[in-house]
Coordinates of C-alpha atoms and ligand atoms in Angstrom, one line a residue:
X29 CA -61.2 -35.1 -54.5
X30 CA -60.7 -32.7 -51.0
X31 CA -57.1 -33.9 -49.5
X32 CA -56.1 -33.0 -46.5
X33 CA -52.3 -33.3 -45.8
X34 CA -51.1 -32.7 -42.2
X35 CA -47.4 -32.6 -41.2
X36 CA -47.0 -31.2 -44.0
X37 CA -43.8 -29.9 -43.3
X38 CA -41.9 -33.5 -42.5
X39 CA -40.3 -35.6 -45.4
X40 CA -43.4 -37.4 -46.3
X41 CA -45.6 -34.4 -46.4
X42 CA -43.6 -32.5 -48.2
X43 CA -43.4 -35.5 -51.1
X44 CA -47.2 -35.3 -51.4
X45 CA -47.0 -32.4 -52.2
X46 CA -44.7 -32.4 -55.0
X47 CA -46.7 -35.3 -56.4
X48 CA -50.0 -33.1 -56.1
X49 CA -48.6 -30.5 -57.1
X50 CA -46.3 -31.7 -60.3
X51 CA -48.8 -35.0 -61.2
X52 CA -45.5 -37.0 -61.0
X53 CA -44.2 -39.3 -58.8
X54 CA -40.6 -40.9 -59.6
X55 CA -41.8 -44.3 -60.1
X56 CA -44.8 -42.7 -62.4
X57 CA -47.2 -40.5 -63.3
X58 CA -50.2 -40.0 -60.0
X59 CA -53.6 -41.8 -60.9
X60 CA -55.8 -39.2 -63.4
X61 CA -58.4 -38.9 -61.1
X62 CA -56.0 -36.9 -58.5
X63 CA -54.4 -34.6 -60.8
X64 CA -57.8 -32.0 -60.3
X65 CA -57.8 -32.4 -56.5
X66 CA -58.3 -29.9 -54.3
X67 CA -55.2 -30.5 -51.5
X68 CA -54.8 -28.8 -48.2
X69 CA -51.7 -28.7 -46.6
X70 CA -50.8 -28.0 -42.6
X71 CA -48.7 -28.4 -39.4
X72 CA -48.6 -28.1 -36.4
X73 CA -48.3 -23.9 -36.0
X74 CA -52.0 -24.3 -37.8
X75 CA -53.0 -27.0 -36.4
X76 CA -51.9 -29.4 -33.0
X77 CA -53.3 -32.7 -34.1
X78 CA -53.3 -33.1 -30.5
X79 CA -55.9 -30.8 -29.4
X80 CA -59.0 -32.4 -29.9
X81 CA -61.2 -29.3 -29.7
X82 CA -59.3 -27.4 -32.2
X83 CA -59.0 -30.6 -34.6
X84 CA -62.8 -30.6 -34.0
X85 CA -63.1 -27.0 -34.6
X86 CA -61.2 -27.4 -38.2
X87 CA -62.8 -30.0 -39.1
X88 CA -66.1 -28.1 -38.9
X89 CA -64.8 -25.5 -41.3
X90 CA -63.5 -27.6 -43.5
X91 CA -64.7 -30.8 -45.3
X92 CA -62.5 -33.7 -47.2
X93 CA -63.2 -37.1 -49.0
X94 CA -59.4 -38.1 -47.6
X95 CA -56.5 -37.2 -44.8
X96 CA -53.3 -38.5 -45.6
X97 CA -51.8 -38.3 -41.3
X98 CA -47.8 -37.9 -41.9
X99 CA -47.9 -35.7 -38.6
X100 CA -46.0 -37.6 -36.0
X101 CA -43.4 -37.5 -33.4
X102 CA -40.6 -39.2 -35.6
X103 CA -37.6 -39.2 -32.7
X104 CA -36.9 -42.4 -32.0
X105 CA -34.1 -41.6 -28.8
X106 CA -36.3 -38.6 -28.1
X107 CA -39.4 -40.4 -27.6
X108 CA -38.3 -42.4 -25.0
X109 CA -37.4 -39.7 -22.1
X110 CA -41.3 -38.4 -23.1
X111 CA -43.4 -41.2 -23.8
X112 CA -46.3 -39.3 -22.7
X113 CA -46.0 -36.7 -25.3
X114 CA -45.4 -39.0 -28.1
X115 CA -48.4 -41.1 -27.0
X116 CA -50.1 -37.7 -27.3
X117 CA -48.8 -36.9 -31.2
X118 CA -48.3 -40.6 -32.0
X119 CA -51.7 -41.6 -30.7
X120 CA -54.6 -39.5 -29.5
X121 CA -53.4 -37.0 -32.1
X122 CA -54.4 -39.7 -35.0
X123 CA -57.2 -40.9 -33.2
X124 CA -58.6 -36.9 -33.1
X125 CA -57.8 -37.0 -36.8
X126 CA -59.6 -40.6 -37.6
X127 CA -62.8 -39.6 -35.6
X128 CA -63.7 -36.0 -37.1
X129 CA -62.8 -38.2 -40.8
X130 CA -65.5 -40.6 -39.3
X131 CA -68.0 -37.7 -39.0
X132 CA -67.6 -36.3 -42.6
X133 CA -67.5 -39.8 -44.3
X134 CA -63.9 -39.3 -44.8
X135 CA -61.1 -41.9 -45.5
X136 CA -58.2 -41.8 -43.3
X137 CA -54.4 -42.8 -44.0
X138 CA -52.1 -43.1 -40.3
X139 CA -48.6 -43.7 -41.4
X140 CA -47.5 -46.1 -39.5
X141 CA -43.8 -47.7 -38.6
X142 CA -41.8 -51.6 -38.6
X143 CA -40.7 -50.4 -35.1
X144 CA -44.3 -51.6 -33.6
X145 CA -42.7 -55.3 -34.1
X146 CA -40.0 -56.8 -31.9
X147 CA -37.9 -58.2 -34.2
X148 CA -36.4 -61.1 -33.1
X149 CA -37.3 -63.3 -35.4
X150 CA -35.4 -63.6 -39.4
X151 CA -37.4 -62.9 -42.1
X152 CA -39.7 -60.5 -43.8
X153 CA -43.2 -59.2 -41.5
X154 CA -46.6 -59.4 -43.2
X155 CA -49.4 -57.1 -41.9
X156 CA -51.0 -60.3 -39.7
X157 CA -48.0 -61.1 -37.9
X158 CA -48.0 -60.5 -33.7
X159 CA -46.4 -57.0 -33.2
X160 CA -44.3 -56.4 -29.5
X161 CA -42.7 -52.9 -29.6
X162 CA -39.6 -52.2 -28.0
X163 CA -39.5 -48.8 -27.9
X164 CA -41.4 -46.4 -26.7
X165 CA -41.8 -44.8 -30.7
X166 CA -43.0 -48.1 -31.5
X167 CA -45.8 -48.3 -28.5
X168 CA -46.8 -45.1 -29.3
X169 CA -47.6 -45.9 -32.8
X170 CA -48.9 -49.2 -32.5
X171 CA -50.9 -47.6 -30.0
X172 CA -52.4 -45.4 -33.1
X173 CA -53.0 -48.1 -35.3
X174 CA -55.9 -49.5 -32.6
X175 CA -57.3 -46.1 -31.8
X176 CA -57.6 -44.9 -35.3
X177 CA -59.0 -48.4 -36.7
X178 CA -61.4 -48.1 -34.0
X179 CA -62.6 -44.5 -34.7
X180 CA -63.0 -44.8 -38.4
X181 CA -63.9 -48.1 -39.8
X182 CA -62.0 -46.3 -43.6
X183 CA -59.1 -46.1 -42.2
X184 CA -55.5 -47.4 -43.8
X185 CA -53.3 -48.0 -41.2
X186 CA -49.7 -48.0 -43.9
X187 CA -46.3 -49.1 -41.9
X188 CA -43.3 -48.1 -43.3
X189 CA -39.5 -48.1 -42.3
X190 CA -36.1 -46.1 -42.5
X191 CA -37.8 -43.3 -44.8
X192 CA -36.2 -40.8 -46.6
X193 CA -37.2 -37.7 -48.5
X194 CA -35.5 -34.3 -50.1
X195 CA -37.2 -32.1 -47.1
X196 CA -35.9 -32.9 -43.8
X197 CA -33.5 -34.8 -41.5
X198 CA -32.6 -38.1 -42.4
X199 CA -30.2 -40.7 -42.3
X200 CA -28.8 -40.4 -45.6
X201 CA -28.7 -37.1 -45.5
X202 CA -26.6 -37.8 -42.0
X203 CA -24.3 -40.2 -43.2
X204 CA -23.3 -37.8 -46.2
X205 CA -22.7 -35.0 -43.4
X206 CA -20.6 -37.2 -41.7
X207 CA -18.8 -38.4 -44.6
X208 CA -18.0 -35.4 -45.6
X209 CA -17.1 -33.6 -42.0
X210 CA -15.4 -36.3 -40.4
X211 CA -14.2 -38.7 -43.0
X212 CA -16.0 -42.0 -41.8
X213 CA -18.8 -43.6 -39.4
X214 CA -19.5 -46.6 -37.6
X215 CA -22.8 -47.9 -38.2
X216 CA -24.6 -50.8 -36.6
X217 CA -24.5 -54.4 -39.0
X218 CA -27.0 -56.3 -37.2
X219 CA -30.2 -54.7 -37.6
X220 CA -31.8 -55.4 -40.9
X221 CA -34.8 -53.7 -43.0
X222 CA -35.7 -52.0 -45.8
X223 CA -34.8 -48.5 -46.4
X224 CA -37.4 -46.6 -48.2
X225 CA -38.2 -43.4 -49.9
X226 CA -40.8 -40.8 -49.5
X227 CA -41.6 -40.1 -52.8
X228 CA -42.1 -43.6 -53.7
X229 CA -44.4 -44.1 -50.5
X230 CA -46.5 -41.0 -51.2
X231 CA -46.9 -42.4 -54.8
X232 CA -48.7 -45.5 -53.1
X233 CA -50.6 -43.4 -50.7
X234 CA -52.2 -41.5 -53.3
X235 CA -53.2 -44.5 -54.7
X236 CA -54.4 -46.5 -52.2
X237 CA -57.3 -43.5 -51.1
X238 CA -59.0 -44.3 -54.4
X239 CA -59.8 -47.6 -53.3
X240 CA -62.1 -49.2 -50.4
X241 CA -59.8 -51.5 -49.5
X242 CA -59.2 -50.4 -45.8
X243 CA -56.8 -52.2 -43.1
X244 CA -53.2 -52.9 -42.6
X245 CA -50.6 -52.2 -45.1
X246 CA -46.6 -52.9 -45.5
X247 CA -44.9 -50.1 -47.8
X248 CA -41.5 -50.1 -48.2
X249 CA -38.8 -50.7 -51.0
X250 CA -38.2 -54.0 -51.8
X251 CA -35.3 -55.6 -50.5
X252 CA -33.8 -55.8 -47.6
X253 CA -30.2 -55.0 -46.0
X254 CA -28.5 -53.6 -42.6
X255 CA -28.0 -50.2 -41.6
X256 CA -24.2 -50.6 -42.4
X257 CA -24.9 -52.1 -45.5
X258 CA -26.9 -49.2 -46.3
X259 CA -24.7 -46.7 -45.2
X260 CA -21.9 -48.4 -48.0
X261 CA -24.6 -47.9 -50.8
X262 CA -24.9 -44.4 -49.6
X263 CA -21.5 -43.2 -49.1
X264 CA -20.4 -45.2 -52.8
X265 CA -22.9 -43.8 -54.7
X266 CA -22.2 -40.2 -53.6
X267 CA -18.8 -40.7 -54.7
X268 CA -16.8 -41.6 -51.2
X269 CA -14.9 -44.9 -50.8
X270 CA -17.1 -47.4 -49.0
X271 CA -14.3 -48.7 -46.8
X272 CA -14.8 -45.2 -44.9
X273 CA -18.1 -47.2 -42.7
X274 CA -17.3 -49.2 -40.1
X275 CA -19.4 -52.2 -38.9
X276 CA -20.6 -52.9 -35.3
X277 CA -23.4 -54.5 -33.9
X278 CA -26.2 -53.1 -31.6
X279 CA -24.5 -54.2 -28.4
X280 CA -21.2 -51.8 -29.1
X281 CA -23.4 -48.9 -30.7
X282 CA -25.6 -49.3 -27.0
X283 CA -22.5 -49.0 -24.8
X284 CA -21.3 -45.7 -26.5
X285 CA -24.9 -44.5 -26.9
X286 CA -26.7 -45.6 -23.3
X287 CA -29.0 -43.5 -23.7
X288 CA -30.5 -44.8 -27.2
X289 CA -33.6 -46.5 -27.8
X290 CA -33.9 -50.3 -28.7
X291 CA -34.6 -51.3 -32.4
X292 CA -35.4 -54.6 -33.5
X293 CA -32.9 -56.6 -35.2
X294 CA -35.4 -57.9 -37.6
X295 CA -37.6 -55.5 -39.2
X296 CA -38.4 -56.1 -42.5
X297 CA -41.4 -55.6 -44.3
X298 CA -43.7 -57.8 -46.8
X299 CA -45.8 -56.0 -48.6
X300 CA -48.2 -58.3 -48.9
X301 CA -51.1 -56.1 -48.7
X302 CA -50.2 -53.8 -51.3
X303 CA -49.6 -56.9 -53.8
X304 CA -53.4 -58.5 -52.7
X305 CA -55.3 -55.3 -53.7
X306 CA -53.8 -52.6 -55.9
X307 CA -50.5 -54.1 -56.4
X308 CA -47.0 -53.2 -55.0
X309 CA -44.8 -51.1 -57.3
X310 CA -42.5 -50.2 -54.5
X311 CA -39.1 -50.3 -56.3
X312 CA -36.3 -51.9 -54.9
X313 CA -34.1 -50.0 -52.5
X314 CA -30.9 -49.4 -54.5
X315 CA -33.0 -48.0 -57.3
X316 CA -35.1 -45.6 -55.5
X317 CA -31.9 -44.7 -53.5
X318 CA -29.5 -44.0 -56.9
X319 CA -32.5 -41.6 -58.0
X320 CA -32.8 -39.7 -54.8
X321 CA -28.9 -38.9 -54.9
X322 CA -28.8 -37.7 -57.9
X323 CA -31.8 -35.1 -57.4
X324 CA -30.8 -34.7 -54.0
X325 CA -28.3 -31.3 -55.0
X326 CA -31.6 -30.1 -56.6
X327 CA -34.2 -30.7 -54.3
X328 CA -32.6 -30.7 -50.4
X329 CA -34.7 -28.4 -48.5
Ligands
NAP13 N1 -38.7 -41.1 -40.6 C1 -38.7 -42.5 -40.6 O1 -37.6 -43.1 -40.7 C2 -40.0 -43.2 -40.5 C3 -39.9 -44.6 -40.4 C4 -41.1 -45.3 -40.3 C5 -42.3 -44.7 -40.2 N2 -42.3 -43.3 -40.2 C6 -43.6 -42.6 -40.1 O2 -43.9 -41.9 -41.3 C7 -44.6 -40.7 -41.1 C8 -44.0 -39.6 -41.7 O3 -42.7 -39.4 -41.2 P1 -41.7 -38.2 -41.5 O4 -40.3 -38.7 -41.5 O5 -42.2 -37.5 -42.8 O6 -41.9 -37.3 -40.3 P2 -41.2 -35.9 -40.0 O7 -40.3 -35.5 -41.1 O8 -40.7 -35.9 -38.6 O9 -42.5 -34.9 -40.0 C9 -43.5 -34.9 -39.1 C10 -44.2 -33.6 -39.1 O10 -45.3 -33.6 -38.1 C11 -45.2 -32.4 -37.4 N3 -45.9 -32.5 -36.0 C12 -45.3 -32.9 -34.9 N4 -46.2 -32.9 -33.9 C13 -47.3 -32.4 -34.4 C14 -48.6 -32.1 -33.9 N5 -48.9 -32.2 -32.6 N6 -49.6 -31.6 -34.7 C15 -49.3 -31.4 -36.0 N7 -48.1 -31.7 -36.6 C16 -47.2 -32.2 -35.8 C17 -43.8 -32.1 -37.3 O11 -43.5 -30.8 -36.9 P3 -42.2 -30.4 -36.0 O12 -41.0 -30.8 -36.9 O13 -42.4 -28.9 -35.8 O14 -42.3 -31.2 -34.8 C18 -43.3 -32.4 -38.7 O15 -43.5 -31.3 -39.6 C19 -44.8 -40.7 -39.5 O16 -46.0 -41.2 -39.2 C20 -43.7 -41.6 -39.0 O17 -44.0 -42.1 -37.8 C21 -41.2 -42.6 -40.4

């Protein structure tokens, strides 16, 4: 099989390639029929998504049977001062992806986000229910989803939340700076989903192109919690006391950070999808999170 990875160089990209490259994901060996692929890998100093001639252009050099999209404007605070731009990498950039897939015959995975739902209801999200962004990362991307289901009829549109890999900026990787530079950190309590991490995502990805099974997909780790709670699980299971993170809610964290972009309170994932077709083994949260801090010291980039 011809892959083609693109943003290569984020978290997620950089996962698929370690499990193309090794065979292995953490949760389990890839499927058989990927270990012989032929992968591509790029970003954005090869190749602006956004420029639809060049994607055009590449695309006539170069043919695939799948492109796994993890290029994306990922900012949440940044996006809103330039919506514009992040409709332009959030949006027409997939939709220049989705379209020259159309033309070869080629499946197309858009990594997608829970911020394209409002969250203000309890509860875990399935892939049918209404979506109502409140941010202008979550317009942008919902935006996506529609323009790349439209362009290419084998497209996987797959949502996932609060993602964390070795390669790249993160929140864990945050919170264990700021553990260990300023002692402690106050982290909103009220907003609740499901942390999830790269490798295991990029383990379901390369599973779900073997399949025909196109549409709208939930993949996160099972289980849910807050951002706070999170933060204990992180700070504990590096070895610092979790008394050192304080709780606040979204109102407090918005009057010290005007400036910040609205999240939804409630944005928790069902992966409801994933268990209808070729089953979820997303692994619950704590578990993929205890593995990633112990390789972390090993694999940071
Ligand atoms: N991170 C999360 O918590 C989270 C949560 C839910 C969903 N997601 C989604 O998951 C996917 C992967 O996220 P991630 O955390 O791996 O992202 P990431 O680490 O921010 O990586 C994104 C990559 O895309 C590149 N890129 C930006 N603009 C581009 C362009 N115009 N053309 C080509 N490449 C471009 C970036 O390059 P530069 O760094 O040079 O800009 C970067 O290497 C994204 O679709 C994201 O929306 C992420």
């Amino acid at each position: 099989m011809r892959i083609l990875v693109t943003g290569c160089k984020g978290q997620l990209g950089n996962e698929l390639r370690r499990l193309l490259e090794t065979g292995e994901a953490e949760i389990g060996p890839i499927p058989a029929e990927l270990r012989d692929s032929e992968a591509t890998y790029i970003d954005v100093d090869e190749l602006d998504i956004t420029d639809p001639d060049a994607v055009d252009a590449f695309f006539g050099a170069h043919t695939f049977d799948a492109v796994i999209n993890c290029a994306a404007m990922t900012n949440v605070d940044g996006c809103e001062k330039v919506e514009d731009l992040a409709f332009k990498v959030n949006a027409l950039g997939p939709e220049n992806l989705a379209r020259a897939c159309a033309t070869q015959g080629a499946k197309f995975v858009q990594v997608s986000t829970d911020y394209v739902f409002p969250g203000n209801e309890p509860g875990e999200r399935v892939e049918e229910d209404p979506t109502g962004p409140i941010s202008a990362y979550g317009r942008t991307k919902l935006a996506g989803e529609h323009l790349v289901l439209e362009a290419n009829p084998r497209s996987f549109v797959v949502r996932t939340a609060w993602l964390y890999g070795y390669v790249g900026r993160n929140f864990v990787k945050t919170m264990l700076r700021l553990a260990r530079e300023l002692g402690g950190m106050t982290v909103v309590d009220d907003q609740i989903g499901n942390p999830t991490s790269a490798n295991d995502l990029a383990y379901e990805l390369l599973k779900l192109i073997l399949t025909d099974e196109y549409g709208i997909y939930h993949c996160t780790n099972e289980g849910i919690t807050s951002w706070a709670q999170f933060t204990k699980a992180i700070v504990e299971g590096a070895g610092y006391d979790p008394g050192i993170v304080t709780p606040c809610t979204s109102d407090e964290y918005a009057a010290a950070h005007p400036d910040a972009a609205r999240r939804p309170l409630f944005s928790a994932l069902r992966n409801a999808h994933l268990e209808r077709t070729i089953g979820n083994e997303m692994r619950p949260w704590q578990e993929a999170l205890a593995t990633y801090l112990n390789n972390l010291p090993e694999l940071e980039g």
